Short mmCIF file of N, CA and C in Angstrom, two decimals:
data_model
loop_
_atom_site.label_atom_id
_atom_site.label_comp_id
_atom_site.label_asym_id
_atom_site.label_seq_id
_atom_site.Cartn_x
_atom_site.Cartn_y
_atom_site.Cartn_z
N UNK A 22 89.58 99.92 81.50
CA UNK A 22 89.67 100.57 82.79
C UNK A 22 90.52 101.83 82.69
N UNK A 23 90.12 102.85 83.39
CA UNK A 23 90.90 104.09 83.44
C UNK A 23 92.08 103.91 84.39
N UNK A 24 93.08 104.74 84.23
CA UNK A 24 94.30 104.63 85.03
C UNK A 24 94.00 104.69 86.53
N UNK A 25 93.21 105.66 86.96
CA UNK A 25 92.94 105.77 88.39
C UNK A 25 92.25 104.52 88.92
N UNK A 26 91.33 103.98 88.14
CA UNK A 26 90.61 102.77 88.56
C UNK A 26 91.59 101.59 88.68
N UNK A 27 92.48 101.44 87.70
CA UNK A 27 93.48 100.37 87.75
C UNK A 27 94.40 100.57 88.96
N UNK A 28 94.82 101.80 89.16
CA UNK A 28 95.71 102.13 90.27
C UNK A 28 95.05 101.78 91.59
N UNK A 29 93.80 102.19 91.75
CA UNK A 29 93.10 101.94 93.01
C UNK A 29 92.85 100.45 93.23
N UNK A 30 92.58 99.71 92.18
CA UNK A 30 92.38 98.26 92.29
C UNK A 30 93.66 97.60 92.82
N UNK A 31 94.79 97.96 92.24
CA UNK A 31 96.06 97.38 92.68
C UNK A 31 96.48 97.92 94.04
N UNK A 32 96.15 99.17 94.32
CA UNK A 32 96.44 99.74 95.64
C UNK A 32 95.70 98.97 96.73
N UNK A 33 94.49 98.54 96.42
CA UNK A 33 93.71 97.75 97.37
C UNK A 33 94.41 96.43 97.67
N UNK A 34 94.95 95.79 96.65
CA UNK A 34 95.68 94.54 96.84
C UNK A 34 96.93 94.77 97.71
N UNK A 35 97.66 95.84 97.44
CA UNK A 35 98.85 96.17 98.23
C UNK A 35 98.47 96.44 99.68
N UNK A 36 97.38 97.16 99.86
CA UNK A 36 96.91 97.51 101.20
C UNK A 36 96.53 96.26 101.98
N UNK A 37 95.84 95.33 101.32
CA UNK A 37 95.42 94.09 102.00
C UNK A 37 96.63 93.30 102.48
N UNK A 38 97.67 93.21 101.67
CA UNK A 38 98.88 92.49 102.09
C UNK A 38 99.55 93.22 103.25
N UNK A 39 99.63 94.55 103.15
CA UNK A 39 100.22 95.35 104.22
C UNK A 39 99.48 95.10 105.54
N UNK A 40 98.16 95.10 105.49
CA UNK A 40 97.36 94.89 106.69
C UNK A 40 97.55 93.49 107.25
N UNK A 41 97.63 92.49 106.38
CA UNK A 41 97.85 91.12 106.83
C UNK A 41 99.22 90.99 107.50
N UNK A 42 100.23 91.65 106.93
CA UNK A 42 101.56 91.60 107.54
C UNK A 42 101.57 92.33 108.88
N UNK A 43 100.81 93.42 108.98
CA UNK A 43 100.68 94.10 110.27
C UNK A 43 100.10 93.15 111.31
N UNK A 44 99.14 92.32 110.88
CA UNK A 44 98.57 91.33 111.78
C UNK A 44 99.59 90.31 112.25
N UNK A 45 100.52 89.96 111.38
CA UNK A 45 101.57 88.99 111.73
C UNK A 45 102.67 89.60 112.59
N UNK A 46 103.14 90.80 112.20
CA UNK A 46 104.34 91.38 112.80
C UNK A 46 104.11 92.66 113.59
N UNK A 47 102.92 93.21 113.50
CA UNK A 47 102.73 94.54 114.05
C UNK A 47 103.52 95.54 113.21
N UNK A 48 103.67 96.73 113.72
CA UNK A 48 104.41 97.77 112.99
C UNK A 48 105.89 97.69 113.33
N UNK A 49 106.46 96.48 113.22
CA UNK A 49 107.88 96.27 113.56
C UNK A 49 108.80 97.12 112.70
N UNK A 50 108.32 97.53 111.54
CA UNK A 50 109.11 98.39 110.66
C UNK A 50 109.37 99.77 111.26
N UNK A 51 108.70 100.11 112.34
CA UNK A 51 108.94 101.40 112.99
C UNK A 51 110.39 101.54 113.46
N UNK A 52 111.08 100.41 113.62
CA UNK A 52 112.47 100.43 114.06
C UNK A 52 113.44 100.74 112.92
N UNK A 53 112.97 100.68 111.69
CA UNK A 53 113.85 100.89 110.53
C UNK A 53 114.04 102.37 110.25
N UNK A 54 115.29 102.73 110.05
CA UNK A 54 115.59 104.09 109.59
C UNK A 54 115.28 104.17 108.10
N UNK A 55 114.98 105.36 107.58
CA UNK A 55 114.67 105.47 106.15
C UNK A 55 115.76 104.87 105.25
N UNK A 56 117.02 105.01 105.62
CA UNK A 56 118.09 104.45 104.79
C UNK A 56 117.99 102.93 104.70
N UNK A 57 117.55 102.28 105.76
CA UNK A 57 117.35 100.83 105.72
C UNK A 57 116.19 100.46 104.79
N UNK A 58 115.17 101.29 104.78
CA UNK A 58 114.05 101.06 103.87
C UNK A 58 114.48 101.25 102.42
N UNK A 59 115.31 102.25 102.19
CA UNK A 59 115.85 102.45 100.84
C UNK A 59 116.60 101.20 100.40
N UNK A 60 117.38 100.62 101.31
CA UNK A 60 118.11 99.39 100.97
C UNK A 60 117.17 98.22 100.72
N UNK A 61 116.08 98.12 101.46
CA UNK A 61 115.09 97.06 101.22
C UNK A 61 114.49 97.19 99.82
N UNK A 62 114.16 98.41 99.44
CA UNK A 62 113.61 98.64 98.11
C UNK A 62 114.67 98.31 97.05
N UNK A 63 115.91 98.66 97.33
CA UNK A 63 117.02 98.36 96.41
C UNK A 63 117.11 96.86 96.15
N UNK A 64 117.04 96.06 97.21
CA UNK A 64 117.11 94.60 97.07
C UNK A 64 115.99 94.11 96.15
N UNK A 65 114.80 94.62 96.33
CA UNK A 65 113.66 94.19 95.52
C UNK A 65 113.82 94.61 94.07
N UNK A 66 114.28 95.84 93.85
CA UNK A 66 114.47 96.32 92.47
C UNK A 66 115.58 95.55 91.77
N UNK A 67 116.65 95.24 92.48
CA UNK A 67 117.74 94.46 91.88
C UNK A 67 117.25 93.06 91.52
N UNK A 68 116.42 92.47 92.36
CA UNK A 68 115.88 91.14 92.05
C UNK A 68 115.00 91.20 90.81
N UNK A 69 114.19 92.24 90.69
CA UNK A 69 113.36 92.39 89.49
C UNK A 69 114.25 92.47 88.26
N UNK A 70 115.29 93.27 88.33
CA UNK A 70 116.19 93.42 87.17
C UNK A 70 116.84 92.08 86.83
N UNK A 71 117.25 91.33 87.84
CA UNK A 71 117.83 90.00 87.59
C UNK A 71 116.82 89.09 86.91
N UNK A 72 115.59 89.09 87.39
CA UNK A 72 114.55 88.26 86.77
C UNK A 72 114.29 88.69 85.33
N UNK A 73 114.30 89.99 85.09
CA UNK A 73 114.07 90.51 83.73
C UNK A 73 115.20 90.12 82.78
N UNK A 74 116.42 90.11 83.27
CA UNK A 74 117.57 89.89 82.38
C UNK A 74 118.00 88.44 82.26
N UNK A 75 117.66 87.62 83.26
CA UNK A 75 118.11 86.23 83.20
C UNK A 75 116.98 85.23 82.98
N UNK A 76 115.76 85.60 83.29
CA UNK A 76 114.63 84.68 83.24
C UNK A 76 114.83 83.45 84.13
N UNK A 77 115.75 83.53 85.08
CA UNK A 77 116.00 82.44 86.02
C UNK A 77 115.46 82.87 87.38
N UNK A 78 114.56 82.06 87.91
CA UNK A 78 113.92 82.37 89.18
C UNK A 78 114.18 81.20 90.13
N UNK A 79 115.13 81.36 91.02
CA UNK A 79 115.49 80.28 91.93
C UNK A 79 114.76 80.37 93.28
N UNK A 80 114.08 81.48 93.54
CA UNK A 80 113.37 81.66 94.80
C UNK A 80 111.92 81.19 94.67
N UNK A 81 111.37 81.28 93.48
CA UNK A 81 110.00 80.83 93.26
C UNK A 81 108.98 81.95 93.19
N UNK A 82 109.28 83.10 93.75
CA UNK A 82 108.37 84.24 93.64
C UNK A 82 108.76 85.07 92.43
N UNK A 83 107.78 85.62 91.77
CA UNK A 83 108.04 86.40 90.57
C UNK A 83 108.19 87.88 90.84
N UNK A 84 108.03 88.64 89.79
CA UNK A 84 108.20 90.09 89.84
C UNK A 84 107.09 90.77 90.63
N UNK A 85 105.89 90.29 90.48
CA UNK A 85 104.72 90.93 91.11
C UNK A 85 104.88 91.15 92.62
N UNK A 86 105.27 90.11 93.40
CA UNK A 86 105.43 90.36 94.84
C UNK A 86 106.53 91.37 95.16
N UNK A 87 107.54 91.43 94.33
CA UNK A 87 108.62 92.41 94.55
C UNK A 87 108.10 93.83 94.31
N UNK A 88 107.26 94.00 93.30
CA UNK A 88 106.68 95.31 93.03
C UNK A 88 105.77 95.75 94.17
N UNK A 89 104.97 94.84 94.67
CA UNK A 89 104.11 95.15 95.82
C UNK A 89 104.98 95.52 97.02
N UNK A 90 106.09 94.82 97.20
CA UNK A 90 107.02 95.16 98.27
C UNK A 90 107.59 96.56 98.11
N UNK A 91 107.94 96.93 96.88
CA UNK A 91 108.46 98.28 96.63
C UNK A 91 107.40 99.33 96.99
N UNK A 92 106.17 99.07 96.61
CA UNK A 92 105.08 100.00 96.91
C UNK A 92 104.90 100.14 98.41
N UNK A 93 104.82 99.01 99.10
CA UNK A 93 104.57 99.06 100.54
C UNK A 93 105.76 99.62 101.31
N UNK A 94 106.97 99.26 100.93
CA UNK A 94 108.15 99.83 101.59
C UNK A 94 108.27 101.33 101.31
N UNK A 95 107.86 101.77 100.13
CA UNK A 95 107.89 103.21 99.84
C UNK A 95 106.96 103.96 100.78
N UNK A 96 105.79 103.39 101.02
CA UNK A 96 104.86 104.03 101.96
C UNK A 96 105.44 104.02 103.37
N UNK A 97 106.02 102.91 103.77
CA UNK A 97 106.65 102.86 105.09
C UNK A 97 107.76 103.91 105.17
N UNK A 98 108.53 104.07 104.10
CA UNK A 98 109.57 105.08 104.07
C UNK A 98 109.01 106.48 104.27
N UNK A 99 107.89 106.76 103.63
CA UNK A 99 107.24 108.06 103.79
C UNK A 99 106.78 108.27 105.23
N UNK A 100 106.23 107.22 105.82
CA UNK A 100 105.79 107.31 107.22
C UNK A 100 107.00 107.59 108.12
N UNK A 101 108.09 106.87 107.88
CA UNK A 101 109.27 107.03 108.71
C UNK A 101 109.89 108.42 108.55
N UNK A 102 109.85 108.96 107.33
CA UNK A 102 110.36 110.32 107.13
C UNK A 102 109.56 111.32 107.95
N UNK A 103 108.25 111.13 107.99
CA UNK A 103 107.40 112.06 108.73
C UNK A 103 107.52 111.86 110.24
N UNK A 104 107.43 110.62 110.69
CA UNK A 104 107.35 110.31 112.12
C UNK A 104 108.72 110.11 112.78
N UNK A 105 109.72 109.79 111.96
CA UNK A 105 111.00 109.37 112.53
C UNK A 105 110.92 107.91 112.93
N UNK A 106 112.06 107.27 113.03
CA UNK A 106 112.06 105.87 113.44
C UNK A 106 111.97 105.81 114.96
N UNK A 107 111.66 104.62 115.46
CA UNK A 107 111.47 104.43 116.89
C UNK A 107 112.36 103.29 117.36
N UNK A 108 112.59 103.23 118.65
CA UNK A 108 113.34 102.11 119.23
C UNK A 108 112.42 100.98 119.66
N UNK A 109 111.13 101.17 119.43
CA UNK A 109 110.15 100.14 119.76
C UNK A 109 108.93 100.31 118.86
N UNK A 110 108.11 99.29 118.84
CA UNK A 110 106.87 99.38 118.06
C UNK A 110 105.93 100.29 118.83
N UNK A 111 105.67 101.46 118.25
CA UNK A 111 104.90 102.48 118.95
C UNK A 111 103.68 102.93 118.15
N UNK A 112 103.24 102.07 117.24
CA UNK A 112 102.12 102.45 116.38
C UNK A 112 101.15 101.27 116.31
N UNK A 113 99.89 101.56 116.56
CA UNK A 113 98.87 100.51 116.48
C UNK A 113 98.60 100.17 115.01
N UNK A 114 97.95 99.05 114.82
CA UNK A 114 97.56 98.64 113.47
C UNK A 114 96.66 99.70 112.85
N UNK A 115 95.73 100.22 113.63
CA UNK A 115 94.80 101.23 113.13
C UNK A 115 95.54 102.50 112.70
N UNK A 116 96.48 102.94 113.52
CA UNK A 116 97.25 104.14 113.18
C UNK A 116 98.11 103.90 111.94
N UNK A 117 98.73 102.73 111.87
CA UNK A 117 99.57 102.39 110.71
C UNK A 117 98.73 102.36 109.44
N UNK A 118 97.54 101.80 109.52
CA UNK A 118 96.68 101.74 108.33
C UNK A 118 96.20 103.13 107.94
N UNK A 119 95.95 104.00 108.91
CA UNK A 119 95.58 105.38 108.61
C UNK A 119 96.70 106.10 107.87
N UNK A 120 97.93 105.92 108.34
CA UNK A 120 99.09 106.51 107.66
C UNK A 120 99.25 105.92 106.26
N UNK A 121 99.09 104.62 106.15
CA UNK A 121 99.20 103.95 104.85
C UNK A 121 98.21 104.56 103.87
N UNK A 122 96.95 104.67 104.30
CA UNK A 122 95.90 105.22 103.43
C UNK A 122 96.20 106.66 103.03
N UNK A 123 96.70 107.44 103.96
CA UNK A 123 97.03 108.84 103.68
C UNK A 123 98.08 108.92 102.56
N UNK A 124 99.14 108.16 102.68
CA UNK A 124 100.21 108.23 101.67
C UNK A 124 99.83 107.59 100.35
N UNK A 125 99.01 106.54 100.39
CA UNK A 125 98.56 105.96 99.12
C UNK A 125 97.68 106.96 98.38
N UNK A 126 96.83 107.66 99.11
CA UNK A 126 95.99 108.67 98.47
C UNK A 126 96.84 109.81 97.90
N UNK A 127 97.87 110.21 98.63
CA UNK A 127 98.79 111.23 98.09
C UNK A 127 99.45 110.74 96.81
N UNK A 128 99.83 109.47 96.78
CA UNK A 128 100.45 108.90 95.57
C UNK A 128 99.47 108.91 94.41
N UNK A 129 98.22 108.58 94.68
CA UNK A 129 97.20 108.58 93.62
C UNK A 129 97.00 109.99 93.08
N UNK A 130 96.93 110.96 93.96
CA UNK A 130 96.73 112.34 93.51
C UNK A 130 97.94 112.84 92.71
N UNK A 131 99.13 112.48 93.14
CA UNK A 131 100.34 112.83 92.38
C UNK A 131 100.32 112.19 91.00
N UNK A 132 99.95 110.91 90.95
CA UNK A 132 99.86 110.20 89.67
C UNK A 132 98.88 110.91 88.75
N UNK A 133 97.74 111.32 89.26
CA UNK A 133 96.74 112.01 88.44
C UNK A 133 97.28 113.32 87.88
N UNK A 134 97.97 114.09 88.71
CA UNK A 134 98.54 115.36 88.24
C UNK A 134 99.60 115.12 87.16
N UNK A 135 100.47 114.17 87.42
CA UNK A 135 101.54 113.89 86.44
C UNK A 135 100.97 113.28 85.17
N UNK A 136 99.97 112.41 85.33
CA UNK A 136 99.33 111.80 84.15
C UNK A 136 98.72 112.88 83.26
N UNK A 137 98.13 113.88 83.89
CA UNK A 137 97.55 114.97 83.12
C UNK A 137 98.64 115.70 82.34
N UNK A 138 99.71 116.06 83.04
CA UNK A 138 100.77 116.86 82.41
C UNK A 138 101.58 116.08 81.38
N UNK A 139 101.77 114.79 81.62
CA UNK A 139 102.60 113.97 80.72
C UNK A 139 101.77 113.16 79.72
N UNK A 140 100.46 113.28 79.77
CA UNK A 140 99.62 112.59 78.80
C UNK A 140 99.75 111.07 78.84
N UNK A 141 99.88 110.53 80.04
CA UNK A 141 100.01 109.08 80.22
C UNK A 141 101.13 108.47 79.40
N UNK A 142 102.23 109.19 79.30
CA UNK A 142 103.40 108.70 78.55
C UNK A 142 103.90 107.36 79.08
N UNK A 143 103.68 107.08 80.36
CA UNK A 143 104.15 105.83 80.96
C UNK A 143 103.57 104.61 80.25
N UNK A 144 102.40 104.76 79.64
CA UNK A 144 101.79 103.61 78.95
C UNK A 144 102.61 103.15 77.75
N UNK A 145 103.42 104.04 77.19
CA UNK A 145 104.26 103.69 76.05
C UNK A 145 105.63 103.17 76.45
N UNK A 146 105.87 103.07 77.73
CA UNK A 146 107.18 102.63 78.21
C UNK A 146 107.21 101.11 78.38
N UNK A 147 108.41 100.57 78.36
CA UNK A 147 108.63 99.16 78.64
C UNK A 147 108.72 98.96 80.15
N UNK A 148 108.31 97.79 80.61
CA UNK A 148 108.39 97.49 82.04
C UNK A 148 109.83 97.58 82.55
N UNK A 149 110.78 97.15 81.73
CA UNK A 149 112.18 97.21 82.16
C UNK A 149 112.62 98.66 82.42
N UNK A 150 112.00 99.61 81.75
CA UNK A 150 112.33 101.02 82.01
C UNK A 150 111.87 101.44 83.40
N UNK A 151 110.74 100.92 83.87
CA UNK A 151 110.28 101.23 85.22
C UNK A 151 111.32 100.74 86.23
N UNK A 152 111.84 99.53 85.98
CA UNK A 152 112.85 98.98 86.88
C UNK A 152 114.08 99.88 86.91
N UNK A 153 114.54 100.29 85.73
CA UNK A 153 115.72 101.15 85.65
C UNK A 153 115.47 102.49 86.33
N UNK A 154 114.27 103.03 86.16
CA UNK A 154 113.95 104.31 86.81
C UNK A 154 113.90 104.16 88.33
N UNK A 155 113.36 103.05 88.81
CA UNK A 155 113.33 102.80 90.25
C UNK A 155 114.76 102.70 90.78
N UNK A 156 115.61 101.98 90.06
CA UNK A 156 117.01 101.86 90.49
C UNK A 156 117.71 103.22 90.47
N UNK A 157 117.40 104.04 89.48
CA UNK A 157 117.97 105.39 89.42
C UNK A 157 117.50 106.22 90.62
N UNK A 158 116.20 106.17 90.90
CA UNK A 158 115.65 106.90 92.05
C UNK A 158 116.28 106.42 93.36
N UNK A 159 116.55 105.11 93.44
CA UNK A 159 117.20 104.57 94.64
C UNK A 159 118.60 105.13 94.81
N UNK A 160 119.34 105.19 93.72
CA UNK A 160 120.69 105.75 93.80
C UNK A 160 120.65 107.23 94.17
N UNK A 161 119.69 107.95 93.64
CA UNK A 161 119.53 109.36 94.01
C UNK A 161 119.19 109.48 95.50
N UNK A 162 118.28 108.63 95.95
CA UNK A 162 117.86 108.65 97.35
C UNK A 162 119.05 108.35 98.26
N UNK A 163 119.84 107.36 97.91
CA UNK A 163 121.02 107.04 98.72
C UNK A 163 121.97 108.23 98.78
N UNK A 164 122.14 108.90 97.67
CA UNK A 164 123.02 110.08 97.63
C UNK A 164 122.48 111.18 98.55
N UNK A 165 121.19 111.41 98.48
CA UNK A 165 120.58 112.42 99.35
C UNK A 165 120.72 112.02 100.81
N UNK A 166 120.50 110.74 101.11
CA UNK A 166 120.66 110.26 102.48
C UNK A 166 122.10 110.44 102.96
N UNK A 167 123.05 110.19 102.06
CA UNK A 167 124.46 110.39 102.42
C UNK A 167 124.78 111.85 102.69
N UNK A 168 123.97 112.75 102.13
CA UNK A 168 124.12 114.19 102.38
C UNK A 168 123.15 114.67 103.46
N UNK A 169 122.70 113.74 104.29
CA UNK A 169 121.80 114.05 105.41
C UNK A 169 120.52 114.74 104.98
N UNK A 170 120.02 114.36 103.81
CA UNK A 170 118.75 114.88 103.32
C UNK A 170 118.81 116.22 102.64
N UNK A 171 119.99 116.79 102.51
CA UNK A 171 120.13 118.12 101.91
C UNK A 171 120.31 118.02 100.40
N UNK A 172 119.61 118.89 99.68
CA UNK A 172 119.76 119.00 98.24
C UNK A 172 119.86 120.48 97.87
N UNK A 173 120.49 120.75 96.75
CA UNK A 173 120.58 122.14 96.28
C UNK A 173 119.40 122.48 95.39
N UNK A 174 119.13 121.64 94.40
CA UNK A 174 118.08 121.94 93.43
C UNK A 174 117.12 120.77 93.20
N UNK A 175 117.38 119.66 93.81
CA UNK A 175 116.59 118.45 93.55
C UNK A 175 115.48 118.27 94.59
N UNK A 176 114.51 117.46 94.19
CA UNK A 176 113.45 117.09 95.13
C UNK A 176 114.07 116.23 96.23
N UNK A 177 113.36 116.10 97.32
CA UNK A 177 113.88 115.35 98.45
C UNK A 177 113.59 113.87 98.39
N UNK A 178 113.91 113.21 99.47
CA UNK A 178 113.73 111.76 99.58
C UNK A 178 112.27 111.38 99.40
N UNK A 179 111.37 112.16 99.98
CA UNK A 179 109.95 111.83 99.88
C UNK A 179 109.48 111.77 98.43
N UNK A 180 109.92 112.70 97.60
CA UNK A 180 109.53 112.70 96.19
C UNK A 180 110.04 111.44 95.49
N UNK A 181 111.21 110.99 95.86
CA UNK A 181 111.76 109.77 95.27
C UNK A 181 110.96 108.54 95.69
N UNK A 182 110.55 108.48 96.97
CA UNK A 182 109.70 107.37 97.41
C UNK A 182 108.37 107.36 96.63
N UNK A 183 107.77 108.53 96.46
CA UNK A 183 106.52 108.60 95.69
C UNK A 183 106.75 108.15 94.25
N UNK A 184 107.84 108.58 93.64
CA UNK A 184 108.11 108.17 92.25
C UNK A 184 108.32 106.66 92.15
N UNK A 185 109.05 106.08 93.09
CA UNK A 185 109.27 104.64 93.06
C UNK A 185 107.96 103.88 93.21
N UNK A 186 107.12 104.36 94.11
CA UNK A 186 105.80 103.76 94.30
C UNK A 186 105.02 103.81 93.00
N UNK A 187 104.99 104.97 92.36
CA UNK A 187 104.21 105.11 91.13
C UNK A 187 104.78 104.29 89.98
N UNK A 188 106.10 104.22 89.84
CA UNK A 188 106.69 103.39 88.78
C UNK A 188 106.36 101.91 89.01
N UNK A 189 106.43 101.48 90.27
CA UNK A 189 106.08 100.08 90.57
C UNK A 189 104.62 99.82 90.26
N UNK A 190 103.76 100.80 90.55
CA UNK A 190 102.34 100.63 90.26
C UNK A 190 102.09 100.59 88.75
N UNK A 191 102.79 101.42 88.00
CA UNK A 191 102.65 101.39 86.54
C UNK A 191 103.06 100.02 85.99
N UNK A 192 104.13 99.47 86.53
CA UNK A 192 104.59 98.14 86.12
C UNK A 192 103.48 97.12 86.39
N UNK A 193 102.89 97.18 87.59
CA UNK A 193 101.79 96.25 87.92
C UNK A 193 100.60 96.42 86.98
N UNK A 194 100.28 97.66 86.64
CA UNK A 194 99.17 97.91 85.72
C UNK A 194 99.47 97.29 84.36
N UNK A 195 100.70 97.47 83.88
CA UNK A 195 101.09 96.88 82.59
C UNK A 195 101.01 95.36 82.65
N UNK A 196 101.43 94.77 83.76
CA UNK A 196 101.34 93.32 83.93
C UNK A 196 99.88 92.87 83.89
N UNK A 197 99.01 93.62 84.56
CA UNK A 197 97.58 93.31 84.58
C UNK A 197 97.00 93.38 83.17
N UNK A 198 97.37 94.41 82.43
CA UNK A 198 96.89 94.56 81.06
C UNK A 198 97.40 93.42 80.17
N UNK A 199 98.64 93.03 80.34
CA UNK A 199 99.19 91.91 79.55
C UNK A 199 98.48 90.61 79.87
N UNK A 200 98.17 90.39 81.15
CA UNK A 200 97.42 89.19 81.54
C UNK A 200 96.05 89.19 80.89
N UNK A 201 95.38 90.36 80.86
CA UNK A 201 94.06 90.46 80.25
C UNK A 201 94.13 90.13 78.76
N UNK A 202 95.15 90.66 78.07
CA UNK A 202 95.30 90.39 76.64
C UNK A 202 95.53 88.92 76.40
N UNK A 203 96.37 88.27 77.22
CA UNK A 203 96.66 86.86 77.05
C UNK A 203 95.42 86.00 77.30
N UNK A 204 94.60 86.39 78.28
CA UNK A 204 93.39 85.64 78.58
C UNK A 204 92.32 85.79 77.52
N UNK A 205 92.38 86.89 76.76
CA UNK A 205 91.37 87.12 75.72
C UNK A 205 91.77 86.51 74.38
N UNK A 206 92.96 85.95 74.30
CA UNK A 206 93.38 85.34 73.04
C UNK A 206 92.77 84.00 72.81
#
């Protein structure tokens, strides 16, 4: 499978979960400020790192659901950056899904551009490096948020959300490839 095909396959899975959660909760995340979303992603990335380093899983869910959470929260973060947070749920399921699709497509197009320029270097990386990069991006994002979104020479919060989404997706692709190899043995 080509990278875009793998990405889109996993994006579909992320989208389906997002839509199902919208059915359960509505767009309740509209009340979250971007900094709260950054913290949600931080919790998920820290849990992944703990699972990677200890191999002890006391909650029962593995790395995969945390990666999907990072992807979906990154998209929610992008929506919140554009729309601002609300004091009430002010977005229909249809509107939320439209925004979700818009940002996922932007992430795919960004991945394609970077893949071209970097020659798919991510395929040679270890999954633990994706986790470390996500944690680094989170710390950068927190710093930018602490400076009220202002940067001198760095990309903004939105670029960090896109990078975290793409690193999480690369991790999922690598997991998918490893599962395929194990099943073919």
